[in-house]
Tab-separated table of C-alpha atoms in Angstrom:
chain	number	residue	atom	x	y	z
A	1	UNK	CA	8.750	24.011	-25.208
A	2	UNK	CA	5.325	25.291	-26.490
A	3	UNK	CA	3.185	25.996	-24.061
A	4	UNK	CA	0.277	23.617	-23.745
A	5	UNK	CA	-3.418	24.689	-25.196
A	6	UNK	CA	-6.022	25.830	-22.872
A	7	UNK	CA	-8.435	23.148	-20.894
A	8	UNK	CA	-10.481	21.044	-22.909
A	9	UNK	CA	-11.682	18.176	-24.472
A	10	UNK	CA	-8.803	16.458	-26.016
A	11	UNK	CA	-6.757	20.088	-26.347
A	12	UNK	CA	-3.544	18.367	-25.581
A	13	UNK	CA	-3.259	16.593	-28.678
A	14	UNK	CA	-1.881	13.246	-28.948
A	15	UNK	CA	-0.215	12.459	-25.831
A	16	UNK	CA	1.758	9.469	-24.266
A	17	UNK	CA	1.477	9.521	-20.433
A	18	UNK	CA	2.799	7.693	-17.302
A	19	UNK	CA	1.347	8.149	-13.692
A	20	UNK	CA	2.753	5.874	-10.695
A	21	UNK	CA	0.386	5.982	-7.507
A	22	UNK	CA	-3.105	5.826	-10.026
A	23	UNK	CA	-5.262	4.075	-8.121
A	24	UNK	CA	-6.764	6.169	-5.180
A	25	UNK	CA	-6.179	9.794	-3.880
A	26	UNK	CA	-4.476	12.326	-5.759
A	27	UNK	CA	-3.144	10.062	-8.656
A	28	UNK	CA	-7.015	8.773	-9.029
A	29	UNK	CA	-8.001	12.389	-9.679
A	30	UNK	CA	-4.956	13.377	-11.391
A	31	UNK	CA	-6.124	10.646	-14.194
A	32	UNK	CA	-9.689	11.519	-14.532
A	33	UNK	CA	-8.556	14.968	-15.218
A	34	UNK	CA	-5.843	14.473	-17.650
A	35	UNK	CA	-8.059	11.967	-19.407
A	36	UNK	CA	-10.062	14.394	-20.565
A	37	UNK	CA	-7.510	16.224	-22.341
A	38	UNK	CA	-5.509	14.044	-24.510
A	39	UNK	CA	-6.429	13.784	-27.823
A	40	UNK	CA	-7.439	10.314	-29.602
A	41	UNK	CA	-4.446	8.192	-30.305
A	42	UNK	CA	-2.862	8.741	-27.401
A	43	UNK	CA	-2.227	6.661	-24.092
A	44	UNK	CA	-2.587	6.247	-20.834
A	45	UNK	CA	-0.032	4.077	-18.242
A	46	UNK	CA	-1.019	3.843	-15.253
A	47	UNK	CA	1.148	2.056	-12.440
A	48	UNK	CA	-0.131	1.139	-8.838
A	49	UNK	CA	0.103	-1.635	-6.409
A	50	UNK	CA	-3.379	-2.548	-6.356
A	51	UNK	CA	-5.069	-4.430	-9.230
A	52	UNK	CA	-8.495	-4.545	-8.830
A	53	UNK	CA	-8.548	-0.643	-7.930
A	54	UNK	CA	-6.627	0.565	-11.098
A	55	UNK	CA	-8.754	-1.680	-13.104
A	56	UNK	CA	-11.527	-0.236	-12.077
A	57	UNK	CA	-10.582	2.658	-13.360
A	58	UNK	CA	-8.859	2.370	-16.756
A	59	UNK	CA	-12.402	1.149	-17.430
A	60	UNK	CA	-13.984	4.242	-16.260
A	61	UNK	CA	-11.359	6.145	-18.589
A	62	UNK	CA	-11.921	3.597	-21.632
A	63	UNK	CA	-15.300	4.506	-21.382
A	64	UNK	CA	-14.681	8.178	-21.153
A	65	UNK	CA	-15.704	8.347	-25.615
A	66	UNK	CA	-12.392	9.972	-26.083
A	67	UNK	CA	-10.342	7.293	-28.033
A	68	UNK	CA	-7.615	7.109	-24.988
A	69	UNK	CA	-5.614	3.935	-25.178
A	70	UNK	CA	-5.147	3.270	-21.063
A	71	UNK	CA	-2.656	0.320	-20.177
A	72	UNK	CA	-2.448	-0.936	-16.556
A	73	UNK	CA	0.793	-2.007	-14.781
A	74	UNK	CA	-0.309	-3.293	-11.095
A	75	UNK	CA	3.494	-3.537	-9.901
A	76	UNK	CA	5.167	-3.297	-6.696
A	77	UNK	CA	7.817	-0.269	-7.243
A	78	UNK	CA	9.683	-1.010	-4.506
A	79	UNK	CA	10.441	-4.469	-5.424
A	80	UNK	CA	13.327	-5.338	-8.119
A	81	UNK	CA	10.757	-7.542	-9.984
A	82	UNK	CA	7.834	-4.961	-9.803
A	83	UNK	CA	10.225	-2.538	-10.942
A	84	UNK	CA	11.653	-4.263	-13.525
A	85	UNK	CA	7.720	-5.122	-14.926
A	86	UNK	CA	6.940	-1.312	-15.175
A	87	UNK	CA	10.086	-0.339	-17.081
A	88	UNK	CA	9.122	-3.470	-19.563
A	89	UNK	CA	5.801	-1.931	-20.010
A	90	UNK	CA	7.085	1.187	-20.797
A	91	UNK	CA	9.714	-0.027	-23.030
A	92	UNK	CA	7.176	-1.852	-25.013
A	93	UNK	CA	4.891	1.164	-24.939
A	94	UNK	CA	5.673	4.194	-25.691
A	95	UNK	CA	8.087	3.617	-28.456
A	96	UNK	CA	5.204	2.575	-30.620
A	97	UNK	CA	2.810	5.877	-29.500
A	98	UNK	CA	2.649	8.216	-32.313
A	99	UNK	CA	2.504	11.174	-29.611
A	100	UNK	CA	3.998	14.493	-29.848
A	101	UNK	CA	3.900	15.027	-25.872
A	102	UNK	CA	5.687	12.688	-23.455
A	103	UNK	CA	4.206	13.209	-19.676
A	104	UNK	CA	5.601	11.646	-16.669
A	105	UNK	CA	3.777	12.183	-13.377
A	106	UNK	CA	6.054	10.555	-10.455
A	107	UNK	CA	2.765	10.114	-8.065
A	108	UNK	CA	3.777	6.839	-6.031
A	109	UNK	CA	5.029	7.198	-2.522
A	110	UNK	CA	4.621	6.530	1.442
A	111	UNK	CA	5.270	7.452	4.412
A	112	UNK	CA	7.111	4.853	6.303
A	113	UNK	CA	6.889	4.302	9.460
A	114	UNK	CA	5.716	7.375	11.743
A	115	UNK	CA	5.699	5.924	14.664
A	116	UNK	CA	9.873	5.625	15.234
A	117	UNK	CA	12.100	8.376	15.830
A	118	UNK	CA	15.200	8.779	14.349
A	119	UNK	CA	17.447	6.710	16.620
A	120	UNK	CA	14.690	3.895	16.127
A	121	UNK	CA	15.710	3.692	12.777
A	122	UNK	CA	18.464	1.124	12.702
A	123	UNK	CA	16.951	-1.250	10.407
A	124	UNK	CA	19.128	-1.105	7.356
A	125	UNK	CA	16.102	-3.516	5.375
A	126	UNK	CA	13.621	-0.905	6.424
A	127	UNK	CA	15.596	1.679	5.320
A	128	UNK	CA	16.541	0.863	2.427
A	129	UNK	CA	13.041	-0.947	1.101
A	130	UNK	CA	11.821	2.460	1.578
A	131	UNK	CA	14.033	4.291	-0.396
A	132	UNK	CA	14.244	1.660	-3.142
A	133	UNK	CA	10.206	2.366	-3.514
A	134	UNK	CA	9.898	6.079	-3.209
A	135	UNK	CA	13.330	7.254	-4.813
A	136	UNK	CA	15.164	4.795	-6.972
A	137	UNK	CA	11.236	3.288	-8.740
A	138	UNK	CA	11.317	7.235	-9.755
A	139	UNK	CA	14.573	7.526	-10.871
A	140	UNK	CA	14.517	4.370	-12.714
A	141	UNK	CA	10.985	4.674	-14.338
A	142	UNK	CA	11.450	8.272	-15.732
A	143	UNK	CA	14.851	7.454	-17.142
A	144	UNK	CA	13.367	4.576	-18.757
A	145	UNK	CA	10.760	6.369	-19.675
A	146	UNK	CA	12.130	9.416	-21.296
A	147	UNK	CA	14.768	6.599	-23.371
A	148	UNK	CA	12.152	4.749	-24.206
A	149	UNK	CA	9.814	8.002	-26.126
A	150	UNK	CA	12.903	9.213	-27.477
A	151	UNK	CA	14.059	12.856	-28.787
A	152	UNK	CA	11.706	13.070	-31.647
A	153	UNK	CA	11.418	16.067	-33.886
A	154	UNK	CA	8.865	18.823	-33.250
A	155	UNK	CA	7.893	16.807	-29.663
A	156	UNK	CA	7.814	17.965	-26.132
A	157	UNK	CA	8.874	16.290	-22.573
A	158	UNK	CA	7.396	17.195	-19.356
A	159	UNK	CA	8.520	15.423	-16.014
A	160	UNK	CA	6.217	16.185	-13.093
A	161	UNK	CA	7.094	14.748	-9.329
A	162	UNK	CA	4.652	15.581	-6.812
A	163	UNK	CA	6.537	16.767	-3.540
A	164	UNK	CA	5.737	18.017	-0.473
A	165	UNK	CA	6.425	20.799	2.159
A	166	UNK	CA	8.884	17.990	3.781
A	167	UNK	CA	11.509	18.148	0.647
A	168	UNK	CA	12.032	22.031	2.207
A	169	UNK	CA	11.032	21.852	5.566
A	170	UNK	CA	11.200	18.817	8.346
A	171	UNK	CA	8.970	17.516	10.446
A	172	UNK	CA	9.644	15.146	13.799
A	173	UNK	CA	9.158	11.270	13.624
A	174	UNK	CA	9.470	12.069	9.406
A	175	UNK	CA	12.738	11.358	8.604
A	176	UNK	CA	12.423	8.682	5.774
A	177	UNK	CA	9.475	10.834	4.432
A	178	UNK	CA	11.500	14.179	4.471
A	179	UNK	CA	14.698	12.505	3.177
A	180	UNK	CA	13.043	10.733	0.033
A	181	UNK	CA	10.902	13.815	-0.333
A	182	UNK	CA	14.085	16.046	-0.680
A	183	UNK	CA	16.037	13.321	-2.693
A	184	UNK	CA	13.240	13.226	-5.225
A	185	UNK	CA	13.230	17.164	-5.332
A	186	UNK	CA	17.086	16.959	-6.068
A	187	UNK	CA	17.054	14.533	-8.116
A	188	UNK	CA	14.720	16.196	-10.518
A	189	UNK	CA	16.583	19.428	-10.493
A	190	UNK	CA	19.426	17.630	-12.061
A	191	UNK	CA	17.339	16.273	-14.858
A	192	UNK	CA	16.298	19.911	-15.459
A	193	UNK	CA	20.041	20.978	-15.165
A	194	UNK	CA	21.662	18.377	-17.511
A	195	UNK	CA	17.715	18.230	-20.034
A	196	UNK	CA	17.341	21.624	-20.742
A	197	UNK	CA	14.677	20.636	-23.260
A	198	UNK	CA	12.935	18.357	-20.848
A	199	UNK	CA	10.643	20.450	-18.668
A	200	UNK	CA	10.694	19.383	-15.084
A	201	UNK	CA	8.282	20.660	-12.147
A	202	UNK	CA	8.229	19.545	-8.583
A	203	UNK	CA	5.034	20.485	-7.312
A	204	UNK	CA	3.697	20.209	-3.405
A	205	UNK	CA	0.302	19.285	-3.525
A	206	UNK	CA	-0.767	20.512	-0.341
A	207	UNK	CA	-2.069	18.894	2.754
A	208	UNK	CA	-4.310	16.745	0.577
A	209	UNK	CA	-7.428	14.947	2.545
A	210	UNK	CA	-6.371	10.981	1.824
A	211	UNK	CA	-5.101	8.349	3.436
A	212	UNK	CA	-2.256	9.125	4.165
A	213	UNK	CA	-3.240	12.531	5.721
A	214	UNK	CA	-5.320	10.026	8.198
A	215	UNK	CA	-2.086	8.381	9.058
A	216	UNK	CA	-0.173	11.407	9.742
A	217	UNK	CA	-3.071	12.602	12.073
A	218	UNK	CA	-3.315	9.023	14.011
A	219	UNK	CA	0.436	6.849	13.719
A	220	UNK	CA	2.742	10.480	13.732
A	221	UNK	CA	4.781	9.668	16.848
A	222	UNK	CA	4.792	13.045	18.115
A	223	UNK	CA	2.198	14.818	19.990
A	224	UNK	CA	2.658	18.080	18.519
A	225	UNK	CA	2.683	17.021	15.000
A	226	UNK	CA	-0.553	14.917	15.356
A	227	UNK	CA	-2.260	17.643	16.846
A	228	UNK	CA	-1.247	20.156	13.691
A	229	UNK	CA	-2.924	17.421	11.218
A	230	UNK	CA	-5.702	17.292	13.325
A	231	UNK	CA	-6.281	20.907	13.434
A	232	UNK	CA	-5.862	20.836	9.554
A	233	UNK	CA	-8.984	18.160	9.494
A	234	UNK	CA	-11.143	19.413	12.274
A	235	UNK	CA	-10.746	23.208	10.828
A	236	UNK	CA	-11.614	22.033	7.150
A	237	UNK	CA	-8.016	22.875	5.664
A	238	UNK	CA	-7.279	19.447	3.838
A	239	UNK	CA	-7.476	20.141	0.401
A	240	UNK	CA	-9.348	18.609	-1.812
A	241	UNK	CA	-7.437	15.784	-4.290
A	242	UNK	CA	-9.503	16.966	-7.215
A	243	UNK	CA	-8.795	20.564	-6.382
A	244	UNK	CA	-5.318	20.244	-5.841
A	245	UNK	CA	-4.883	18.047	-9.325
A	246	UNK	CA	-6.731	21.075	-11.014
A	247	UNK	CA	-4.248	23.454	-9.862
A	248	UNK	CA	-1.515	21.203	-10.939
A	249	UNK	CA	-3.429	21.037	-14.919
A	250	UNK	CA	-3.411	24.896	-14.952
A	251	UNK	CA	0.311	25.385	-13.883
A	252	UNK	CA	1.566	22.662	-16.721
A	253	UNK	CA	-0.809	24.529	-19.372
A	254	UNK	CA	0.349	28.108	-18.740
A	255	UNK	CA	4.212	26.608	-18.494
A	256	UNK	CA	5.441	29.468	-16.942
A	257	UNK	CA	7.521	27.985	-13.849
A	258	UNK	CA	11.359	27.573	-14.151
A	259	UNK	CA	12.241	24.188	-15.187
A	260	UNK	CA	13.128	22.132	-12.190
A	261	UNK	CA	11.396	24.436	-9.684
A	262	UNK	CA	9.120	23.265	-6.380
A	263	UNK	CA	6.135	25.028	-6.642
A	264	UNK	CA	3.353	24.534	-3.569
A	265	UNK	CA	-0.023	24.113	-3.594
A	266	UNK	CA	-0.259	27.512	-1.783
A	267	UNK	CA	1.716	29.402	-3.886
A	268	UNK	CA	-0.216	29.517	-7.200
């Protein structure tokens, strides 16, 4: 894949991209930055739960001056008919884009519930309404996706799902998080093993300061792990969304990771 150009003002060329989790935290900054860098022609889908939020800004994007088409899918992944709405969208979408670069940011996730242990989880419903919203919506999306651009001559696919230190490492009271976390991780490393022309990253974004991070610190049913976010927050180690999303920009423009690698935060 050709590397992409250096930061700037629509430097990316015509591009068609999709971001799940767009309307607050890390996805919110992730789109203000990209925004900037596609060139006119090209489009922006962004998928959330929450209308009025993402609304708010594909307007501020629209009004960015740089010609970006922005389309707005306010779906619940983790339902069969939210699901199903987003895949439509992109099925009626990007087909028609006359981009050269296809970018798929799997954003969207949660936590579940923090407060239960393992052996609290016997609730097959819970269970499996959390995996069907923060592993099969990802699977299903960037398939679709990916069918739906196409192999087209001269073009270029990137997949991008934003991890965590839990795919690698876990943490007590986490289990759904750490298993979908590590599922998604897996799951994308297969994509890069079977696609060798699609480039796929899994990147860790770092403790990032949203809320979910105020969730960990408060709900986390163990002591010892709520006092470790805590610390994070009371020492001034959250990272920054906007910083983090920067890092992210810089790491898909110099293209130099192996395809279906989990790079952190920290590392770069």
């Amino acid at each position: 894949m050709e590397p992409l150009p250096a930061p700037g003002l629509g430097r990316w060329g015509v591009t068609a991209c999709v971001l799940t989790g767009a309307s607050r935290g890390f996805g919110r900054s992730l789109a203000r930055l990209l925004a900037r860098r596609f060139g006119e022609g090209s489009v922006l889908v962004l998928v959330a739960r929450s209308a009025v939020p993402l609304a708010e800004l594909a307007a501020e994007l629209r009004s960015g001056g740089t010609g970006l088409r922005v389309e707005c899918v306010a779906a619940d992944l983790g339902s069969e008919q939210g699901l199903q709405r987003a895949v439509a969208a992109l099925r009626e979408v990007l087909p028609a884009v006359p981009a050269s670069r296809l970018l798929v940011v799997n954003n969207a996730g949660s936590l579940g519930d923090i407060s239960k242990s393992f052996l609290d989880l016997t609730n097959a419903d819970e269970i499996n309404s959390y995996f069907a919203f923060n592993v099969t919506s990802a699977l299903c999306l960037t398939s679709s996706a990916l069918q739906a651009f196409g192999k087209r001559p001269g073009s270029s696919r990137m997949v991008v799902n934003i991890s965590s230190l839990c795919a690698l490492k876990p943490f007590k009271n986490w289990t759904l998080y750490c298993s979908g976390k590590a599922s998604r991780d897996m799951m994308f490393q297969v994509l890069a093993l079977e696609e060798p022309d699609i480039r796929v990253l899994n990147y860790a974004p770092g403790p990032l300061d949203t809320d979910m991070q105020l969730l960990a610190r408060t709900k986390t049913r163990d002591p010892e792990i709520r006092q470790y976010f805590r610390s994070l927050q009371e020492s001034g180690q959250l990272v920054d969304c906007t910083v983090s999303a920067q890092k992210l920009l810089n790491l898909l423009e110099e293209d130099s990771f192996g395809s279906g690698a989990h790079v952190d935060f920290y590392n770069i």
